[in-house]
Amino acid sequence: MLGDKSRAIILWNLLDGRAYTATELATSANISLQSASNHLKKLVSANILSVEKQGRHRYFKFTNDEVAQVIESMASLISIDNDYKKIKTPKLNDFTYARTCYDHLAGNLGVKITTALLTNKIIKISDKNYVVTKYGEEWFNEVGVSINAIQQKKRSFAHQCLDWSERKHHIAGALGASLLEAMIKKDWLRKKPNSREIIITSIGRIQLKNKLNLEV
């Protein structure tokens, strides 16, 4: 289901967390509208995508964030050589440095922030999830993230998401999404228009140094 090139391109474009029409997805994959419609029908039937009708248009998106996480993580399987020992990581550029992975921060910056949160004992690892420490609750509150509010959401609180370009974990789930939202609101980070790329501001560099002792 995921091995078809056109479907893979469609799914990759949907990883920005937004919903798109069949026409838009056909354009992104450089295929006909009829072909895109057939692919989308299969993806909906497999419960990978869901469709929502609004006015005259039908919009397609991932069924849930767990499905999007799987799609993003599967990219980590590429670039493995024949003996399965060496992994060629992609070169660092604007996209691999900082981007969104569905609704949370990924790339080199996403991994560095997650590592800094662990180093500063703001979060800790529990199985394949992250748990916020008592000190961490105070830290998140200072940056505008309410842990109590997040825990009320009916979704994964905070889990490890394997970053395809870094081959390390970044923080995903409701906590990852809320942290990205807070950093954008405070103008630490900015979304690049019509792209999944994330831009770090001068304010963001200063605050990450102050809050996490992180040099970026």
Short mmCIF file of N, CA, C and O in Angstrom, two decimals, residues 90-196:
data_model
loop_
_atom_site.label_atom_id
_atom_site.label_comp_id
_atom_site.label_asym_id
_atom_site.label_seq_id
_atom_site.Cartn_x
_atom_site.Cartn_y
_atom_site.Cartn_z
N PRO A 90 21.02 11.82 5.76
CA PRO A 90 20.93 12.91 4.77
C PRO A 90 21.76 14.11 5.19
O PRO A 90 21.98 14.35 6.38
N LYS A 91 22.26 14.88 4.22
CA LYS A 91 23.03 16.07 4.51
C LYS A 91 22.15 17.11 5.20
O LYS A 91 20.96 17.20 4.94
N LEU A 92 22.77 17.88 6.08
CA LEU A 92 22.04 18.90 6.81
C LEU A 92 21.74 20.08 5.89
O LEU A 92 22.63 20.67 5.28
N ASN A 93 20.45 20.41 5.76
CA ASN A 93 20.02 21.57 5.01
C ASN A 93 18.85 22.19 5.75
O ASN A 93 18.54 21.79 6.87
N ASP A 94 18.19 23.18 5.15
CA ASP A 94 17.09 23.85 5.85
C ASP A 94 16.00 22.88 6.26
O ASP A 94 15.41 23.00 7.35
N PHE A 95 15.72 21.88 5.40
CA PHE A 95 14.62 20.95 5.69
C PHE A 95 15.01 19.94 6.76
O PHE A 95 14.21 19.64 7.65
N THR A 96 16.21 19.40 6.70
CA THR A 96 16.62 18.41 7.70
C THR A 96 17.01 19.08 9.02
O THR A 96 17.03 18.43 10.06
N TYR A 97 17.31 20.38 8.97
CA TYR A 97 17.66 21.07 10.21
C TYR A 97 16.45 21.28 11.10
O TYR A 97 16.49 21.00 12.30
N ALA A 98 15.35 21.78 10.54
CA ALA A 98 14.15 22.03 11.35
C ALA A 98 12.93 21.98 10.46
O ALA A 98 12.85 22.70 9.46
N ARG A 99 11.99 21.13 10.81
CA ARG A 99 10.76 20.97 10.02
C ARG A 99 9.66 20.46 10.94
O ARG A 99 9.92 20.04 12.08
N THR A 100 8.44 20.49 10.46
CA THR A 100 7.36 19.88 11.21
C THR A 100 7.23 18.41 10.82
O THR A 100 7.49 18.04 9.67
N CYS A 101 6.88 17.60 11.78
CA CYS A 101 6.54 16.20 11.56
C CYS A 101 5.10 16.09 12.03
O CYS A 101 4.83 16.00 13.22
N TYR A 102 4.17 16.18 11.09
CA TYR A 102 2.74 16.29 11.39
C TYR A 102 2.52 17.58 12.18
O TYR A 102 2.48 18.65 11.61
N ASP A 103 2.41 17.52 13.51
CA ASP A 103 2.12 18.75 14.27
C ASP A 103 3.18 19.07 15.32
O ASP A 103 2.96 19.87 16.21
N HIS A 104 4.36 18.43 15.22
CA HIS A 104 5.41 18.71 16.19
C HIS A 104 6.74 18.96 15.48
O HIS A 104 6.85 18.79 14.27
N LEU A 105 7.73 19.39 16.24
CA LEU A 105 9.02 19.77 15.68
C LEU A 105 9.90 18.56 15.45
O LEU A 105 10.02 17.68 16.31
N ALA A 106 10.54 18.53 14.28
CA ALA A 106 11.44 17.42 13.94
C ALA A 106 12.72 17.97 13.35
O ALA A 106 12.94 19.19 13.30
N GLY A 107 13.57 17.07 12.88
CA GLY A 107 14.84 17.47 12.30
C GLY A 107 15.92 17.62 13.37
O GLY A 107 15.73 17.27 14.54
N ASN A 108 17.06 18.16 12.96
CA ASN A 108 18.19 18.32 13.86
C ASN A 108 17.81 19.14 15.09
O ASN A 108 18.17 18.79 16.23
N LEU A 109 17.05 20.21 14.89
CA LEU A 109 16.64 21.07 16.01
C LEU A 109 15.68 20.34 16.94
O LEU A 109 15.80 20.45 18.17
N GLY A 110 14.75 19.58 16.38
CA GLY A 110 13.80 18.84 17.20
C GLY A 110 14.49 17.83 18.09
O GLY A 110 14.15 17.67 19.28
N VAL A 111 15.49 17.14 17.56
CA VAL A 111 16.25 16.15 18.33
C VAL A 111 17.08 16.85 19.41
O VAL A 111 17.16 16.38 20.56
N LYS A 112 17.70 17.98 19.06
CA LYS A 112 18.52 18.71 20.04
C LYS A 112 17.68 19.21 21.21
O LYS A 112 18.11 19.14 22.37
N ILE A 113 16.48 19.72 20.91
CA ILE A 113 15.61 20.21 21.99
C ILE A 113 15.17 19.05 22.88
O ILE A 113 15.15 19.17 24.11
N THR A 114 14.80 17.93 22.27
CA THR A 114 14.41 16.76 23.06
C THR A 114 15.55 16.29 23.95
O THR A 114 15.36 15.97 25.12
N THR A 115 16.76 16.23 23.40
CA THR A 115 17.94 15.83 24.17
C THR A 115 18.19 16.79 25.33
O THR A 115 18.51 16.38 26.45
N ALA A 116 18.01 18.09 25.06
CA ALA A 116 18.21 19.10 26.10
C ALA A 116 17.16 18.97 27.21
O ALA A 116 17.46 19.15 28.39
N LEU A 117 15.92 18.64 26.83
CA LEU A 117 14.87 18.44 27.83
C LEU A 117 15.21 17.25 28.74
O LEU A 117 14.96 17.30 29.94
N LEU A 118 15.80 16.23 28.16
CA LEU A 118 16.23 15.06 28.94
C LEU A 118 17.42 15.40 29.83
O LEU A 118 17.46 15.04 31.02
N THR A 119 18.40 16.09 29.26
CA THR A 119 19.61 16.44 30.00
C THR A 119 19.30 17.33 31.20
O THR A 119 19.90 17.18 32.27
N ASN A 120 18.34 18.23 31.02
CA ASN A 120 17.96 19.15 32.10
C ASN A 120 16.90 18.57 33.03
O ASN A 120 16.36 19.29 33.87
N LYS A 121 16.62 17.27 32.84
CA LYS A 121 15.66 16.53 33.70
C LYS A 121 14.27 17.18 33.71
O LYS A 121 13.56 17.19 34.72
N ILE A 122 13.89 17.73 32.56
CA ILE A 122 12.55 18.29 32.39
C ILE A 122 11.59 17.17 32.00
O ILE A 122 10.43 17.16 32.41
N ILE A 123 12.10 16.23 31.23
CA ILE A 123 11.36 15.01 30.90
C ILE A 123 12.28 13.82 31.14
O ILE A 123 13.50 13.98 31.25
N LYS A 124 11.70 12.64 31.21
CA LYS A 124 12.48 11.41 31.31
C LYS A 124 11.81 10.33 30.47
O LYS A 124 10.61 10.43 30.15
N ILE A 125 12.57 9.33 30.11
CA ILE A 125 12.05 8.26 29.26
C ILE A 125 11.40 7.17 30.10
O ILE A 125 11.93 6.75 31.13
N SER A 126 10.25 6.72 29.66
CA SER A 126 9.55 5.61 30.30
C SER A 126 9.04 4.70 29.19
O SER A 126 8.10 5.04 28.49
N ASP A 127 9.71 3.58 29.00
CA ASP A 127 9.42 2.68 27.88
C ASP A 127 9.66 3.45 26.58
O ASP A 127 10.76 3.92 26.35
N LYS A 128 8.64 3.63 25.75
CA LYS A 128 8.80 4.37 24.50
C LYS A 128 8.12 5.74 24.59
O LYS A 128 7.88 6.39 23.57
N ASN A 129 7.85 6.16 25.81
CA ASN A 129 7.17 7.43 26.03
C ASN A 129 8.05 8.38 26.84
O ASN A 129 9.09 7.99 27.37
N TYR A 130 7.61 9.62 26.95
CA TYR A 130 8.28 10.60 27.78
C TYR A 130 7.36 10.98 28.93
O TYR A 130 6.14 11.10 28.75
N VAL A 131 7.94 11.17 30.09
CA VAL A 131 7.19 11.59 31.28
C VAL A 131 7.76 12.92 31.75
O VAL A 131 8.98 13.11 31.78
N VAL A 132 6.89 13.83 32.12
CA VAL A 132 7.33 15.15 32.61
C VAL A 132 7.60 15.07 34.11
O VAL A 132 6.78 14.55 34.87
N THR A 133 8.75 15.56 34.53
CA THR A 133 9.11 15.56 35.95
C THR A 133 8.40 16.72 36.67
O THR A 133 7.79 17.58 36.03
N LYS A 134 8.51 16.74 37.99
CA LYS A 134 7.91 17.85 38.74
C LYS A 134 8.54 19.17 38.35
O LYS A 134 7.85 20.18 38.20
N TYR A 135 9.84 19.17 38.23
CA TYR A 135 10.52 20.38 37.78
C TYR A 135 10.09 20.72 36.35
O TYR A 135 9.91 21.89 36.00
N GLY A 136 9.87 19.68 35.56
CA GLY A 136 9.46 19.87 34.17
C GLY A 136 8.11 20.56 34.06
O GLY A 136 7.88 21.37 33.15
N GLU A 137 7.20 20.25 34.97
CA GLU A 137 5.88 20.89 34.94
C GLU A 137 6.02 22.40 35.11
O GLU A 137 5.33 23.18 34.44
N GLU A 138 6.92 22.81 36.01
CA GLU A 138 7.15 24.23 36.23
C GLU A 138 7.80 24.86 34.98
O GLU A 138 7.44 25.98 34.58
N TRP A 139 8.73 24.12 34.39
CA TRP A 139 9.43 24.63 33.20
C TRP A 139 8.46 24.83 32.05
O TRP A 139 8.46 25.88 31.40
N PHE A 140 7.64 23.83 31.79
CA PHE A 140 6.68 23.94 30.69
C PHE A 140 5.68 25.06 30.95
O PHE A 140 5.27 25.78 30.02
N ASN A 141 5.28 25.23 32.19
CA ASN A 141 4.34 26.30 32.53
C ASN A 141 4.96 27.67 32.22
O ASN A 141 4.26 28.58 31.74
N GLU A 142 6.25 27.82 32.46
CA GLU A 142 6.95 29.08 32.21
C GLU A 142 6.99 29.41 30.71
O GLU A 142 7.00 30.60 30.34
N VAL A 143 7.02 28.38 29.87
CA VAL A 143 7.08 28.64 28.43
C VAL A 143 5.69 28.61 27.78
O VAL A 143 5.56 28.67 26.56
N GLY A 144 4.66 28.51 28.62
CA GLY A 144 3.30 28.61 28.11
C GLY A 144 2.63 27.30 27.74
O GLY A 144 1.68 27.29 26.95
N VAL A 145 3.10 26.21 28.33
CA VAL A 145 2.50 24.89 28.06
C VAL A 145 1.92 24.33 29.36
O VAL A 145 2.64 24.09 30.32
N SER A 146 0.60 24.12 29.38
CA SER A 146 -0.08 23.59 30.56
C SER A 146 -0.14 22.06 30.48
O SER A 146 -0.83 21.51 29.63
N ILE A 147 0.58 21.40 31.36
CA ILE A 147 0.60 19.93 31.37
C ILE A 147 -0.77 19.37 31.71
O ILE A 147 -1.22 18.38 31.11
N ASN A 148 -1.46 19.98 32.65
CA ASN A 148 -2.80 19.50 33.04
C ASN A 148 -3.76 19.55 31.86
O ASN A 148 -4.55 18.62 31.64
N ALA A 149 -3.71 20.61 31.10
CA ALA A 149 -4.60 20.76 29.94
C ALA A 149 -4.28 19.71 28.88
O ALA A 149 -5.19 19.14 28.27
N ILE A 150 -3.01 19.45 28.67
CA ILE A 150 -2.60 18.47 27.66
C ILE A 150 -3.05 17.06 28.05
O ILE A 150 -3.47 16.26 27.21
N GLN A 151 -2.96 16.75 29.34
CA GLN A 151 -3.33 15.41 29.81
C GLN A 151 -4.81 15.11 29.61
O GLN A 151 -5.22 13.95 29.62
N GLN A 152 -5.61 16.13 29.41
CA GLN A 152 -7.04 15.94 29.21
C GLN A 152 -7.37 15.58 27.75
O GLN A 152 -8.47 15.14 27.45
N LYS A 153 -6.41 15.76 26.86
CA LYS A 153 -6.65 15.48 25.45
C LYS A 153 -6.67 13.98 25.19
O LYS A 153 -5.91 13.23 25.79
N LYS A 154 -7.55 13.56 24.29
CA LYS A 154 -7.70 12.15 23.99
C LYS A 154 -6.73 11.73 22.88
O LYS A 154 -7.11 11.43 21.75
N ARG A 155 -5.44 11.77 23.21
CA ARG A 155 -4.41 11.36 22.27
C ARG A 155 -3.15 11.03 23.07
O ARG A 155 -3.10 11.25 24.28
N SER A 156 -2.16 10.49 22.40
CA SER A 156 -0.90 10.17 23.07
C SER A 156 -0.33 11.43 23.73
O SER A 156 -0.29 12.49 23.12
N PHE A 157 0.10 11.31 24.98
CA PHE A 157 0.61 12.47 25.70
C PHE A 157 1.98 12.88 25.17
O PHE A 157 2.18 14.02 24.74
N ALA A 158 2.94 11.97 25.21
CA ALA A 158 4.29 12.28 24.72
C ALA A 158 5.01 10.97 24.41
O ALA A 158 5.28 10.20 25.32
N HIS A 159 5.29 10.74 23.15
CA HIS A 159 5.97 9.49 22.79
C HIS A 159 7.18 9.77 21.91
O HIS A 159 7.32 10.86 21.35
N GLN A 160 8.06 8.78 21.83
CA GLN A 160 9.25 8.90 21.00
C GLN A 160 8.88 8.73 19.54
O GLN A 160 8.15 7.82 19.18
N CYS A 161 9.38 9.62 18.71
CA CYS A 161 9.15 9.55 17.26
C CYS A 161 10.53 9.50 16.61
O CYS A 161 11.34 10.41 16.81
N LEU A 162 10.82 8.45 15.87
CA LEU A 162 12.12 8.30 15.25
C LEU A 162 12.27 9.27 14.09
O LEU A 162 11.51 9.22 13.14
N ASP A 163 13.24 10.15 14.20
CA ASP A 163 13.47 11.17 13.19
C ASP A 163 14.18 10.56 12.00
O ASP A 163 15.27 10.01 12.13
N TRP A 164 13.60 10.66 10.81
CA TRP A 164 14.14 9.97 9.64
C TRP A 164 15.49 10.52 9.20
O TRP A 164 16.33 9.80 8.67
N SER A 165 15.74 11.82 9.41
CA SER A 165 17.00 12.40 8.97
C SER A 165 18.10 12.29 10.02
O SER A 165 19.28 12.19 9.70
N GLU A 166 17.72 12.31 11.31
CA GLU A 166 18.70 12.26 12.39
C GLU A 166 18.94 10.84 12.91
O GLU A 166 19.94 10.56 13.54
N ARG A 167 17.97 9.94 12.67
CA ARG A 167 18.02 8.56 13.16
C ARG A 167 18.04 8.53 14.70
O ARG A 167 18.60 7.65 15.32
N LYS A 168 17.46 9.56 15.29
CA LYS A 168 17.31 9.64 16.74
C LYS A 168 15.88 10.07 17.03
O LYS A 168 15.15 10.46 16.14
N HIS A 169 15.48 10.00 18.29
CA HIS A 169 14.10 10.32 18.64
C HIS A 169 13.90 11.81 18.94
O HIS A 169 14.76 12.47 19.50
N HIS A 170 12.74 12.30 18.52
CA HIS A 170 12.27 13.60 18.97
C HIS A 170 10.93 13.39 19.67
O HIS A 170 10.34 12.33 19.57
N ILE A 171 10.47 14.41 20.36
CA ILE A 171 9.25 14.28 21.15
C ILE A 171 8.01 14.57 20.30
O ILE A 171 7.93 15.57 19.61
N ALA A 172 7.05 13.64 20.36
CA ALA A 172 5.81 13.77 19.59
C ALA A 172 4.62 13.67 20.53
O ALA A 172 4.77 13.65 21.75
N GLY A 173 3.42 13.60 19.97
CA GLY A 173 2.21 13.55 20.78
C GLY A 173 1.73 14.94 21.16
O GLY A 173 2.20 15.95 20.64
N ALA A 174 0.79 14.98 22.09
CA ALA A 174 0.18 16.25 22.49
C ALA A 174 1.20 17.22 23.07
O ALA A 174 1.13 18.43 22.84
N LEU A 175 2.19 16.69 23.82
CA LEU A 175 3.20 17.57 24.42
C LEU A 175 4.10 18.18 23.34
O LEU A 175 4.39 19.37 23.38
N GLY A 176 4.51 17.37 22.39
CA GLY A 176 5.33 17.88 21.30
C GLY A 176 4.61 18.94 20.49
O GLY A 176 5.19 19.97 20.12
N ALA A 177 3.33 18.70 20.22
CA ALA A 177 2.53 19.66 19.45
C ALA A 177 2.35 20.97 20.22
O ALA A 177 2.46 22.06 19.65
N SER A 178 2.08 20.87 21.51
CA SER A 178 1.86 22.07 22.33
C SER A 178 3.14 22.87 22.49
O SER A 178 3.10 24.11 22.53
N LEU A 179 4.28 22.18 22.59
CA LEU A 179 5.56 22.89 22.73
C LEU A 179 5.87 23.66 21.46
O LEU A 179 6.29 24.82 21.52
N LEU A 180 5.66 23.04 20.30
CA LEU A 180 5.89 23.74 19.03
C LEU A 180 4.96 24.94 18.92
O LEU A 180 5.38 26.04 18.53
N GLU A 181 3.71 24.76 19.28
CA GLU A 181 2.73 25.85 19.21
C GLU A 181 3.15 27.02 20.11
O GLU A 181 3.05 28.18 19.72
N ALA A 182 3.64 26.70 21.31
CA ALA A 182 4.07 27.74 22.25
C ALA A 182 5.29 28.49 21.73
O ALA A 182 5.37 29.72 21.83
N MET A 183 6.23 27.77 21.13
CA MET A 183 7.44 28.40 20.62
C MET A 183 7.14 29.30 19.42
O MET A 183 7.77 30.34 19.24
N ILE A 184 6.17 28.90 18.62
CA ILE A 184 5.76 29.75 17.49
C ILE A 184 5.03 30.99 18.00
O ILE A 184 5.25 32.10 17.51
N LYS A 185 4.18 30.80 19.00
CA LYS A 185 3.43 31.92 19.57
C LYS A 185 4.37 32.96 20.17
O LYS A 185 4.12 34.17 20.09
N LYS A 186 5.47 32.49 20.79
CA LYS A 186 6.43 33.40 21.40
C LYS A 186 7.46 33.91 20.40
O LYS A 186 8.37 34.64 20.76
N ASP A 187 7.32 33.50 19.15
CA ASP A 187 8.21 33.92 18.06
C ASP A 187 9.63 33.41 18.25
O ASP A 187 10.59 34.04 17.82
N TRP A 188 9.76 32.25 18.90
CA TRP A 188 11.06 31.58 18.94
C TRP A 188 11.29 30.90 17.59
O TRP A 188 12.39 30.86 17.09
N LEU A 189 10.19 30.39 17.04
CA LEU A 189 10.22 29.69 15.76
C LEU A 189 9.16 30.28 14.84
O LEU A 189 8.17 30.83 15.31
N ARG A 190 9.38 30.13 13.53
CA ARG A 190 8.39 30.56 12.55
C ARG A 190 8.24 29.49 11.47
O ARG A 190 9.22 28.84 11.09
N LYS A 191 7.02 29.32 11.00
CA LYS A 191 6.78 28.39 9.91
C LYS A 191 7.06 29.07 8.58
O LYS A 191 6.63 30.19 8.35
N LYS A 192 7.80 28.40 7.72
CA LYS A 192 8.06 28.92 6.40
C LYS A 192 6.82 28.71 5.55
O LYS A 192 6.28 27.61 5.50
N PRO A 193 6.31 29.74 4.88
CA PRO A 193 5.08 29.63 4.08
C PRO A 193 5.15 28.50 3.06
O PRO A 193 6.17 28.31 2.39
N ASN A 194 4.05 27.75 2.96
CA ASN A 194 3.91 26.67 1.98
C ASN A 194 5.04 25.65 2.06
O ASN A 194 5.52 25.14 1.05
N SER A 195 5.47 25.36 3.27
CA SER A 195 6.55 24.42 3.47
C SER A 195 6.47 23.83 4.87
O SER A 195 5.83 24.39 5.75
N ARG A 196 7.14 22.68 5.07
CA ARG A 196 7.23 22.10 6.41
C ARG A 196 8.45 22.63 7.16
O ARG A 196 8.66 22.29 8.32
#
